[in-house]
Coordinates of C-alpha atoms in Angstrom, one line a residue:
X3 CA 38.7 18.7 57.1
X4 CA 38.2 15.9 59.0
X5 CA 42.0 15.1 59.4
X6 CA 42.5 18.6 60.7
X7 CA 39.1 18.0 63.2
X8 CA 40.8 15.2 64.3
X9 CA 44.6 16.8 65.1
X10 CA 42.7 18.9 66.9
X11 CA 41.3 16.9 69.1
X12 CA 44.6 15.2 69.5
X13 CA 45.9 18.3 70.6
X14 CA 43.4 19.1 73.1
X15 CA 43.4 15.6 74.6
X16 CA 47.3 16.0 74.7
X17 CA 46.8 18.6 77.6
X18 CA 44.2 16.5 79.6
X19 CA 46.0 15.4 82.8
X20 CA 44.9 11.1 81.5
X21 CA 46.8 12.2 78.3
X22 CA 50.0 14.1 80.0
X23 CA 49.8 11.2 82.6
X24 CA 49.9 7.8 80.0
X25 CA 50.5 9.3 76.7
X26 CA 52.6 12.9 76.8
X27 CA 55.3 11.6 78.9
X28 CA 58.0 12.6 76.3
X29 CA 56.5 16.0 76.6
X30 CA 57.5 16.2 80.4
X31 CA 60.5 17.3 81.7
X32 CA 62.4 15.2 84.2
X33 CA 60.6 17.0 87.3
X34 CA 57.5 16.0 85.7
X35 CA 56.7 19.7 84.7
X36 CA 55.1 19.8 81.0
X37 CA 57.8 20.8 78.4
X38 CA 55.7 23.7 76.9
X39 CA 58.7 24.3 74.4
X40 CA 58.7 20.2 73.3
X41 CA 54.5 20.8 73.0
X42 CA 55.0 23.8 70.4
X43 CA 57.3 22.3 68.7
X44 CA 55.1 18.9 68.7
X45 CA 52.5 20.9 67.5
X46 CA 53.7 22.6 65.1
X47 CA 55.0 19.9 63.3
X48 CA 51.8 18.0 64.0
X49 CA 50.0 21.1 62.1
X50 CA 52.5 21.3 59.5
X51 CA 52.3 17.5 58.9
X52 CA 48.7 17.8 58.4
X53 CA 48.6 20.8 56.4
X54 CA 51.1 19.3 53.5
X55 CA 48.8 16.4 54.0
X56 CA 45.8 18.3 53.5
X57 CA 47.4 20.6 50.7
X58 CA 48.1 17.4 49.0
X59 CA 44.6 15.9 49.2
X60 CA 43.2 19.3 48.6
X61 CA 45.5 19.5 44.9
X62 CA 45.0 15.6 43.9
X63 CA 41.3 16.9 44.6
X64 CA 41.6 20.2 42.4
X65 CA 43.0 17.8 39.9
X66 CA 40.2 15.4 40.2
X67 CA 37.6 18.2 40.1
X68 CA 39.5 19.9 36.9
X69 CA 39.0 16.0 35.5
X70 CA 35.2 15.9 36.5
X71 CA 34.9 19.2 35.0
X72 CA 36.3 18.5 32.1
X73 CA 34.0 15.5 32.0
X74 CA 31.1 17.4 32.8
X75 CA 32.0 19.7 29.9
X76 CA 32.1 17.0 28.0
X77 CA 28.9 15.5 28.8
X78 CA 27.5 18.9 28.9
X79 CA 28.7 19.5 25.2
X80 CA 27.4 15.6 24.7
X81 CA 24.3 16.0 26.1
X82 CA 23.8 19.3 24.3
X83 CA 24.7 17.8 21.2
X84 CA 22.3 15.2 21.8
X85 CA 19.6 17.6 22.6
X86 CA 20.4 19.2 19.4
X87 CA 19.9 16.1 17.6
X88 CA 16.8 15.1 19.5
X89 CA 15.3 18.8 19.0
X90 CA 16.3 18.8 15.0
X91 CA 14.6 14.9 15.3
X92 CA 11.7 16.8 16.5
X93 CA 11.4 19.7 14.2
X94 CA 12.0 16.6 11.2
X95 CA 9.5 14.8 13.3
X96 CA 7.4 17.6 13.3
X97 CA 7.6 18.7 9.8
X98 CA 6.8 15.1 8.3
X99 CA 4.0 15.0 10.8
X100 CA 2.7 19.0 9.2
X101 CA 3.5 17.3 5.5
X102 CA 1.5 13.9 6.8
X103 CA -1.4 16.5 8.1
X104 CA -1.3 18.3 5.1
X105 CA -1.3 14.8 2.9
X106 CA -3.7 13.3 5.2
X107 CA -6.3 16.6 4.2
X108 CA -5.7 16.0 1.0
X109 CA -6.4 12.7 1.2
X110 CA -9.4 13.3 2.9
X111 CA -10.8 15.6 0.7
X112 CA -9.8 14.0 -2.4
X113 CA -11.7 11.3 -0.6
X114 CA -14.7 13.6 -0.5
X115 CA -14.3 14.7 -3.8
X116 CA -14.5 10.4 -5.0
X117 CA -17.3 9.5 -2.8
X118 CA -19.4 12.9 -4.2
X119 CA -18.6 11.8 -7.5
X120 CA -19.2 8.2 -7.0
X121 CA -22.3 9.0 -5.3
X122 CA -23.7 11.4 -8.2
X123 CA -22.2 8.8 -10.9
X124 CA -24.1 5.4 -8.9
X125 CA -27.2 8.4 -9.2
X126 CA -26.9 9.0 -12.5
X127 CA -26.3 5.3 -13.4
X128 CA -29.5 4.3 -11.3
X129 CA -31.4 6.9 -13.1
X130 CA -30.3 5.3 -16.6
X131 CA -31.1 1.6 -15.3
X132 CA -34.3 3.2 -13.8
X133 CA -35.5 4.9 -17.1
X134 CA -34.0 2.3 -19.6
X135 CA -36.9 1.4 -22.1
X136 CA -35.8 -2.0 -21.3
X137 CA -36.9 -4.8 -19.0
X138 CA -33.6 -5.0 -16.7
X139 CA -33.3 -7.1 -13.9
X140 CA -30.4 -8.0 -11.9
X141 CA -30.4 -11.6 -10.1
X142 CA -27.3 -12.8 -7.6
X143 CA -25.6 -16.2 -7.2
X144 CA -29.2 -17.9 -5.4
X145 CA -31.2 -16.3 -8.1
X146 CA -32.3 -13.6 -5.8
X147 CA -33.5 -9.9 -7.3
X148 CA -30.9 -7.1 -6.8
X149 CA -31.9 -4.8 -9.6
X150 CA -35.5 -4.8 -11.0
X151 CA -35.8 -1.3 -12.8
X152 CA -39.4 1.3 -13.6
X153 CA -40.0 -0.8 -17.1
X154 CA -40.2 -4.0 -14.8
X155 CA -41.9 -2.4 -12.6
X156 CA -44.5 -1.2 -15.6
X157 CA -44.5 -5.0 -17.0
X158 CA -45.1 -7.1 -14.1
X159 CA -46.9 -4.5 -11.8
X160 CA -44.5 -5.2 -9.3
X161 CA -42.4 -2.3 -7.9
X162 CA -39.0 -2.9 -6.5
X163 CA -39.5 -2.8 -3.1
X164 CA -41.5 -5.7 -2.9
X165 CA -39.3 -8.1 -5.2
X166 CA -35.7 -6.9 -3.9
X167 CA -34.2 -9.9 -2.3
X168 CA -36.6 -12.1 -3.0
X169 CA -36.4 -15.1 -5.6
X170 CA -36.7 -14.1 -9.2
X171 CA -39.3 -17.4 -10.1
X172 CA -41.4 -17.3 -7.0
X173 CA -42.4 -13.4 -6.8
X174 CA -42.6 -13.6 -11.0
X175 CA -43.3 -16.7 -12.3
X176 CA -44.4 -15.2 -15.8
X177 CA -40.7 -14.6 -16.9
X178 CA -39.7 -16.0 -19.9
X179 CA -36.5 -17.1 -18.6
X180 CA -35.7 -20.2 -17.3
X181 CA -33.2 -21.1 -14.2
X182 CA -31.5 -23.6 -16.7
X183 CA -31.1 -20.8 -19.1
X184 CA -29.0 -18.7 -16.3
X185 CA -27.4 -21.6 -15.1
X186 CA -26.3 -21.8 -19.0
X187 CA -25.0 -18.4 -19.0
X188 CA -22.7 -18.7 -15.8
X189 CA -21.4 -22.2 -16.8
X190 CA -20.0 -21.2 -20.3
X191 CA -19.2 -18.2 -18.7
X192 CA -20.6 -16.1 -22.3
X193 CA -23.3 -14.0 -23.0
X194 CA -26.4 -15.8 -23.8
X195 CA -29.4 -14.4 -26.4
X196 CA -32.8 -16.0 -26.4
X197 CA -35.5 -15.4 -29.0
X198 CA -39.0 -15.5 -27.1
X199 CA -42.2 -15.2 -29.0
X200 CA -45.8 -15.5 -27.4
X201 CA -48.3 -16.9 -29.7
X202 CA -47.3 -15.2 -32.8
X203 CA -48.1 -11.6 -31.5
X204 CA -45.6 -10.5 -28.9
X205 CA -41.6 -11.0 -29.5
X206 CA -39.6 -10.6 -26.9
X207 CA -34.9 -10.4 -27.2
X208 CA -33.7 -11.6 -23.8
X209 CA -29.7 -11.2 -23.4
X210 CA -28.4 -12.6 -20.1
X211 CA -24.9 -11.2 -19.3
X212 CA -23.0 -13.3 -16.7
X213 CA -21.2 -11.1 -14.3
X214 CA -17.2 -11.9 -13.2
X215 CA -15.1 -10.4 -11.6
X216 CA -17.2 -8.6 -8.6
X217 CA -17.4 -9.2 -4.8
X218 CA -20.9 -10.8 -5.9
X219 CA -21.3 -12.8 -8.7
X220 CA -24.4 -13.5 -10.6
X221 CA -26.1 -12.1 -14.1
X222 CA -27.8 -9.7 -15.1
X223 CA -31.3 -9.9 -17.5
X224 CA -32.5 -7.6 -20.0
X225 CA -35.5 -8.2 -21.9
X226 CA -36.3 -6.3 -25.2
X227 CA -40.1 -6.4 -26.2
X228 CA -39.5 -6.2 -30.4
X229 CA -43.0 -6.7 -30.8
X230 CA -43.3 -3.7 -33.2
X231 CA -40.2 -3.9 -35.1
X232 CA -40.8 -7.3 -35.8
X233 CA -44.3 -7.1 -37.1
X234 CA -42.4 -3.7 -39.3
X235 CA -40.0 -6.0 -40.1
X236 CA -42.6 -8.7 -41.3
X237 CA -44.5 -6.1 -43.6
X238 CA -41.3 -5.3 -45.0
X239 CA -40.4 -8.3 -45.9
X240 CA -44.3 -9.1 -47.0
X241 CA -44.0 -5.6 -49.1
X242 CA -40.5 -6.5 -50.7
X243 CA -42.0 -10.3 -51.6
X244 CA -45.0 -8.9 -53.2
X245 CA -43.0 -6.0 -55.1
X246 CA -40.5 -8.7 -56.1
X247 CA -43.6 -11.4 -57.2
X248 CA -45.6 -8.3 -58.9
X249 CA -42.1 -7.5 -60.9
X250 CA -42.0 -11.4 -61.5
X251 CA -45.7 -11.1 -62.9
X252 CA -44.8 -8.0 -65.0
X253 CA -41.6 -9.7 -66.6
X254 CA -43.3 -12.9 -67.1
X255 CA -46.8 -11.0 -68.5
X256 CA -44.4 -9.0 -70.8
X257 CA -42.5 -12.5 -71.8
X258 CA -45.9 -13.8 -72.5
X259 CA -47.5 -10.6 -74.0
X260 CA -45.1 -10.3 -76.7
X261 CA -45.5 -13.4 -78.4
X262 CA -49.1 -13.4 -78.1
X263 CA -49.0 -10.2 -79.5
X264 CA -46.7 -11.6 -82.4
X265 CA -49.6 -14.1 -83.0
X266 CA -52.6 -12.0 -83.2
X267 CA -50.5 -10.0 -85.6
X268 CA -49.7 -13.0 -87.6
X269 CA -53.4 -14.3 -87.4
X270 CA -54.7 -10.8 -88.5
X271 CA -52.3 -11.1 -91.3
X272 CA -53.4 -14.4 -92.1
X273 CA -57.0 -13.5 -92.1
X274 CA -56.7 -10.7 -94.6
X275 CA -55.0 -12.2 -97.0
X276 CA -57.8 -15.3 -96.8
X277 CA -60.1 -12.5 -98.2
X278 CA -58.0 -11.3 -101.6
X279 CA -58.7 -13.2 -104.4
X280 CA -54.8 -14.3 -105.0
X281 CA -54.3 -16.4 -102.1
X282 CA -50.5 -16.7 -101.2
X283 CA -50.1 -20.3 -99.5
X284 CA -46.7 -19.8 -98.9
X285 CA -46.9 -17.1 -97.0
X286 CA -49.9 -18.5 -94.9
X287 CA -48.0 -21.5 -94.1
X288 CA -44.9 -19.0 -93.0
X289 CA -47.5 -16.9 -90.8
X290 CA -49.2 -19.8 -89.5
X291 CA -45.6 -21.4 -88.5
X292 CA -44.1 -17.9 -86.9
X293 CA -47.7 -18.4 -84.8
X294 CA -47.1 -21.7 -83.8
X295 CA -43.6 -20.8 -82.5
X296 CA -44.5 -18.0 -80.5
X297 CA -47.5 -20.5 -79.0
X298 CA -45.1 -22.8 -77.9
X299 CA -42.7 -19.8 -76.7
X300 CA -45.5 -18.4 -74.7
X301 CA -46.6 -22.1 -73.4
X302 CA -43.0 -22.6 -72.2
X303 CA -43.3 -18.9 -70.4
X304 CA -46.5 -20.8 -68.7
X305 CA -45.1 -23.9 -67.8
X306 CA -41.6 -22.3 -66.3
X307 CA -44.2 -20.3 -64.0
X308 CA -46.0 -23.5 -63.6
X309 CA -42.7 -25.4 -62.5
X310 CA -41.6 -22.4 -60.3
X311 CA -44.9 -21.9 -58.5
X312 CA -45.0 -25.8 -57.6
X313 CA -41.7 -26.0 -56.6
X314 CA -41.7 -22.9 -54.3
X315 CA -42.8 -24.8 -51.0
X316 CA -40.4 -27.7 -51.6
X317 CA -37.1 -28.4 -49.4
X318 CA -33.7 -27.3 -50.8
X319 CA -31.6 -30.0 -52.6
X320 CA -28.1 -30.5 -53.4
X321 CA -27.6 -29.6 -57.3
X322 CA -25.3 -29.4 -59.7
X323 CA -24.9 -25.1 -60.6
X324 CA -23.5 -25.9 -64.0
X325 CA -26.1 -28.4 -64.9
X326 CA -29.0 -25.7 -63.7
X327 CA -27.2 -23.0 -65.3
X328 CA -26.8 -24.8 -68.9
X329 CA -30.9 -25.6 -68.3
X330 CA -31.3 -21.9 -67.7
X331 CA -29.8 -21.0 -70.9
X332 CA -32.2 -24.1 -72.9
X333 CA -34.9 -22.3 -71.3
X334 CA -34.4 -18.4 -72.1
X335 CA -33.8 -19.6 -75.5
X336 CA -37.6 -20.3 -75.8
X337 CA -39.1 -18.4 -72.9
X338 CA -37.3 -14.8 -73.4
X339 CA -39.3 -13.4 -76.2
X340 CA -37.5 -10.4 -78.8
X341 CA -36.3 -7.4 -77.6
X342 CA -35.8 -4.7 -80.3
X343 CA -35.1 -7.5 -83.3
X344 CA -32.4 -9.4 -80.9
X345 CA -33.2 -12.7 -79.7
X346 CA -31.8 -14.7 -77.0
X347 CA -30.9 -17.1 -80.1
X348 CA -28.7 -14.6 -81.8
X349 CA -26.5 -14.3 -78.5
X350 CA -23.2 -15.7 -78.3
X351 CA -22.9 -17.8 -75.5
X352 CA -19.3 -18.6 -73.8
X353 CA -19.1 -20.8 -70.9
X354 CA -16.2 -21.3 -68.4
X355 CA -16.6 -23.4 -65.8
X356 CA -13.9 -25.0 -62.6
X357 CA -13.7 -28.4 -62.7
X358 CA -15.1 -30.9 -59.4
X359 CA -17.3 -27.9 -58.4
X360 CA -18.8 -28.9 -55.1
X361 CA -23.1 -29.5 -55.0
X362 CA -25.1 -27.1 -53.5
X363 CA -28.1 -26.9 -51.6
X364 CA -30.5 -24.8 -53.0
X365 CA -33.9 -24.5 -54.5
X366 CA -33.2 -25.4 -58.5
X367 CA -36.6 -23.2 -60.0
X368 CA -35.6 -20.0 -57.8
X369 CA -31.7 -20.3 -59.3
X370 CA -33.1 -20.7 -62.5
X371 CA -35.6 -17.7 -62.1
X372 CA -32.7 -15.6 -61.3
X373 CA -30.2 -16.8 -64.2
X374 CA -33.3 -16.2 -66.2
X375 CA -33.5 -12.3 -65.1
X376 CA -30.1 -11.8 -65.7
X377 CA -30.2 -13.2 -69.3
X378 CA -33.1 -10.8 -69.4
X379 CA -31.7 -8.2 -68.3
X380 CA -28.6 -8.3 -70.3
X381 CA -30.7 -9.0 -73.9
X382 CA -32.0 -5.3 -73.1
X383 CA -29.0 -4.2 -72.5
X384 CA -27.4 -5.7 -75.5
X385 CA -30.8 -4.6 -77.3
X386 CA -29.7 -1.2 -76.5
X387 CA -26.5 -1.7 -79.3
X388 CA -27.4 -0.1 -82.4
X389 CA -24.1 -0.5 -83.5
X390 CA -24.6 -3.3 -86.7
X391 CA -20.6 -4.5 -86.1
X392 CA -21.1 -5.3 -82.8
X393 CA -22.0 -8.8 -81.9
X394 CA -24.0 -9.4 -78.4
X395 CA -22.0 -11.9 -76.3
X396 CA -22.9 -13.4 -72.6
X397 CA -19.9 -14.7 -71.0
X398 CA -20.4 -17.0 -68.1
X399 CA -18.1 -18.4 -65.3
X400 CA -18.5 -20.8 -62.5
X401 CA -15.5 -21.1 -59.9
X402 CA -14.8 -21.9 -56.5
X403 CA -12.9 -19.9 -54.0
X404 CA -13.5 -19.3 -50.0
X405 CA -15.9 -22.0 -49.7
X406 CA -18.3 -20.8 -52.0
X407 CA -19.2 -20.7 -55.5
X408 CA -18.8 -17.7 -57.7
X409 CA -20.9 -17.3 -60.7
X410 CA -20.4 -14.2 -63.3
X411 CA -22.6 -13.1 -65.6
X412 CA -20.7 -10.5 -68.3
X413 CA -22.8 -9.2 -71.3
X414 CA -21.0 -6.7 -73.6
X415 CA -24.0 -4.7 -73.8
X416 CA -24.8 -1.0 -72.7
X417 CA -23.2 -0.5 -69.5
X418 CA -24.9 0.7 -66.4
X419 CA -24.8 4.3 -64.9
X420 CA -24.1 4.6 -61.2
X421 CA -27.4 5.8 -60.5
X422 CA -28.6 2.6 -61.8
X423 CA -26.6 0.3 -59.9
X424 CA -28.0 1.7 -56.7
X425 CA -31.8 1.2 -57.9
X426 CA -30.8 -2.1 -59.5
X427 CA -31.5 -4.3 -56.5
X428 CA -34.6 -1.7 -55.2
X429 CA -37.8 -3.3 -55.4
X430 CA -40.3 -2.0 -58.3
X431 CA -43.7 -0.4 -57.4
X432 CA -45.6 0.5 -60.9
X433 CA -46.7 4.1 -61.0
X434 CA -50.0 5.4 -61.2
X435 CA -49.4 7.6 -64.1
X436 CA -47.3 5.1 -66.5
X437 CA -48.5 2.6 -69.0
X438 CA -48.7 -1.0 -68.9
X439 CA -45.7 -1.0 -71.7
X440 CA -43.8 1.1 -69.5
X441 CA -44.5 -0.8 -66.1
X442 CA -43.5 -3.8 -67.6
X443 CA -39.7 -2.4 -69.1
X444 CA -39.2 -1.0 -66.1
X445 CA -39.6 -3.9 -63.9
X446 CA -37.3 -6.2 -66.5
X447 CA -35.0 -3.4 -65.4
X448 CA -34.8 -4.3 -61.8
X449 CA -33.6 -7.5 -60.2
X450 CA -34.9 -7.2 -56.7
X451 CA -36.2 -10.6 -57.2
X452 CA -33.4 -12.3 -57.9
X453 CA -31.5 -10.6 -55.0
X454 CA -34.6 -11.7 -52.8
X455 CA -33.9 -15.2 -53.7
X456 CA -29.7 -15.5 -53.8
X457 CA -29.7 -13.2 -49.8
X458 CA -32.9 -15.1 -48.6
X459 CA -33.1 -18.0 -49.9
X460 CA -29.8 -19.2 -50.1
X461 CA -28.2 -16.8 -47.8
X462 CA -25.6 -15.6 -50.7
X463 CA -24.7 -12.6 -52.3
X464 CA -25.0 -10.7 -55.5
X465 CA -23.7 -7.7 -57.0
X466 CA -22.6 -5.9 -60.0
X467 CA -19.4 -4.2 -61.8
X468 CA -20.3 -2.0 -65.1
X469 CA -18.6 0.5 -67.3
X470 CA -21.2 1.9 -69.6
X471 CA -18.6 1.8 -72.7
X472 CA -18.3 -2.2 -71.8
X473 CA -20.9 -3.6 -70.3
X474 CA -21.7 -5.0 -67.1
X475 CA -21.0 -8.2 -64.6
X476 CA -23.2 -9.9 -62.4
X477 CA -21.5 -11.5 -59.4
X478 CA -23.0 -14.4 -57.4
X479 CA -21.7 -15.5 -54.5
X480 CA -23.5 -19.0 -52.9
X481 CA -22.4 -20.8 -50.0
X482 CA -21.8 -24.1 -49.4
X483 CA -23.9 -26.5 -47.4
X484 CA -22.8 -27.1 -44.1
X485 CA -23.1 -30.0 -42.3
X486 CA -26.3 -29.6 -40.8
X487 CA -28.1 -28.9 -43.7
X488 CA -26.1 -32.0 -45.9
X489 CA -27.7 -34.2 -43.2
X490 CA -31.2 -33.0 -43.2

């Protein structure tokens, strides 16, 4: 357009009389008249000229504007494809940000959920600590009270409010636990028991459990007043010592009863035939002898209680077991008395015993007491035999095995029912309605004493094995010293 505006104004300014004058002169004819014929034809090629040139520009810009359009498509289909992309990014975005929501909720609520439960299981947990019949008290790294729960609280006459946070020692100095003691606990890093007793009448358990392994480290204290069950615990063991010394009394009065009664029957004897008029010296003599025996068997019954009783309080020393088990068979030989026409005498004895058996510490009267029961109790079980082929036999073993010493008693005597075996070890109490006679077998039938002395005593263990066609075996287990007691 603007090459046409400016042919134009060539073509005007070729008909100005400055442009015919200087410029048209070839447009003139030779009088100087204007050569309208030599303008049209200047014109028109003028026009023609700048129509091809303007056809021209305007196809090479047809062509260019076909190429911007097709790169405007292009972009177009570009820039939708993009926003296809970005709007398919958004609906992703958007459905990971709805999942995320949804998630998130979830999350939340499950958090809810946690911190109800927590908050109802720290409740409950509280009210446990709280109502524990135990004095509990929680201390942190500077020995300062965190939990201090109602039977604290009922002890001291402190409630928690005023001892929270403050120093266990200072606000309670009456504790019986020591800041060595807790010091103890968190160095070995183990749970540490202490026994506490308060002049004889209150006991007292204290555990202190270190705590690891939390933000806040410190330990945490529970005291156990055991006052009660130790003073049941006490008469117990005071009931089960004097049922186990009243059946030692009724074994050793029967041990001393029978020959005494042997010698009153003998002297009786004696005494009526000193009043017929054919006196039998012989037979005197032989009454008066059978008396004299069962003296000295009921003075050896005496002096073995004697022995015991003095020997009681004494220390524990290290023994030989064979030695006080061949003494304990010397002894029942004259301190067991006859049982149904079979005496200790008439039993065959078999011994089997290790060889370099180690010493023990023990107390040698109480072992002897209880070797002695068992060769009581198996002459009435091999009293109970009426069979006249059978011969009564006591087998006895001493070995060594697990760091102890194992000693078996087997008798071939009348076995023991199961029933039995689970009263065997039972203390006896004498009944109201039986008779002296009857008291006194049924306390040789019970060995509660001699299981008093090998579990307290000397910290062993002894059972028994029986078949009532075969007899029955007694099964001692005694430990050996260790090495604190070998140096006391």
């Amino acid at each position: 357009m603007k090459n046409i505006a400016a042919l134009f104004v060539l073509f005007v300014l070729s008909f100005s009389q400055i442009a015919t004058a200087d410029v048209f002169w070839f447009l003139r004819l030779e009088d100087g008249n204007t050569n309208w014929q030599y303008v049209a034809n200047f014109s028109s090629g003028i026009l023609i000229v700048a129509l091809s040139i303007t056809a021209i520009r305007l196809a090479f810009t047809r062509r260019a504007a076909r190429r911007y359009n097709r790169d405007l498509e292009e972009i177009r289909a570009q820039l939708e494809d993009r926003v296809k992309e970005r709007t398919a990014t958004l609906d992703n975005a958007n459905s990971l940000l709805q999942q995320s929501n949804k998630a998130l909720e979830a999350e939340v609520t499950e958090h809810r959920d946690t911190t109800t439960k927590l908050r109802l299981s720290e409740s409950y947990i509280t009210s446990i600590l709280r109502s524990m019949p135990l004095m509990l008290i929680g201390l942190n790294k500077n020995g300062e009270i965190t939990q201090w729960n109602s039977r604290a609280e009922e002890i001291s006459s402190l409630v928690s409010d005023q001892v929270l946070g403050k120093n266990l020692w200072q606000t309670y100095p009456a504790i019986a636990v020591t800041p060595e003691q807790i010091k103890q606990a968190q160095d070995e890093d183990k749970t540490l028991t202490v026994k506490y007793s308060q002049r004889g009448q209150y006991h007292f358990d204290i555990t202190i459990y270190p705590l690891h392994d939390q933000l806040e480290t410190g330990v945490v204290i529970m005291v156990d007043d055991v006052t009660q069950r130790v003073q049941s615990e006490n008469m117990l063991v005071q009931r089960d010592k004097m049922s186990s010394m009243g059946e030692m009394a009724s074994v050793m009065a029967q041990d001393i009863n029978i020959p005494l009664q042997a010698i009153l029957k003998d002297l009786q004897t004696v005494r009526r035939d000193l009043t017929e008029e054919h006196i039998d010296p012989i037979g005197i003599h032989e009454l008066l002898d059978d008396a004299l025996i069962r003296g000295r068997q009921a003075a050896s019954v005496v002096n073995n209680l004697v022995r015991f009783s003095d020997a009681g309080a004494g220390e524990k020393q290290l023994a030989d077991i064979t030695e006080i088990m061949d003494h304990s068979v010397e002894l029942a030989a004259d301190v067991l008395s006859v049982t149904k026409g079979l005496r200790f005498k008439d039993v065959v004895i078999n011994h089997n015993y290790a060889d370099n058996l180690p010493q023990l510490r023990c107390h040698v009267p109480e072992l002897q007491q209880v070797f002695l029961s068992l060769f009581r109790y198996s002459c009435y079980a091999l009293g109970k035999i009426e069979d006249p082929e059978h011969t009564p036999s006591i087998n006895i073993e001493i070995s060594e095995f697990h760091n102890a010493v194992w000693v078996r008693i087997q008798h071939n005597g009348l076995g023991i029912s199961t029933e039995e075996q689970q009263l065997l070890f039972e203390p006896f109490f004498a009944s109201s309605h039986a008779t002296d006679n009857e008291d006194q077998h049924s306390a040789g039938e019970r060995l509660s004493f001699a299981q008093f002395i090998i579990a307290e005593q000397h910290q062993g263990k002894i059972s028994v094995t029986s078949d009532l066609n075969i007899g029955a075996t007694f099964h001692i287990q005694l430990p050996y010293p260790n090495l604190s007691d070998a140096e006391d």
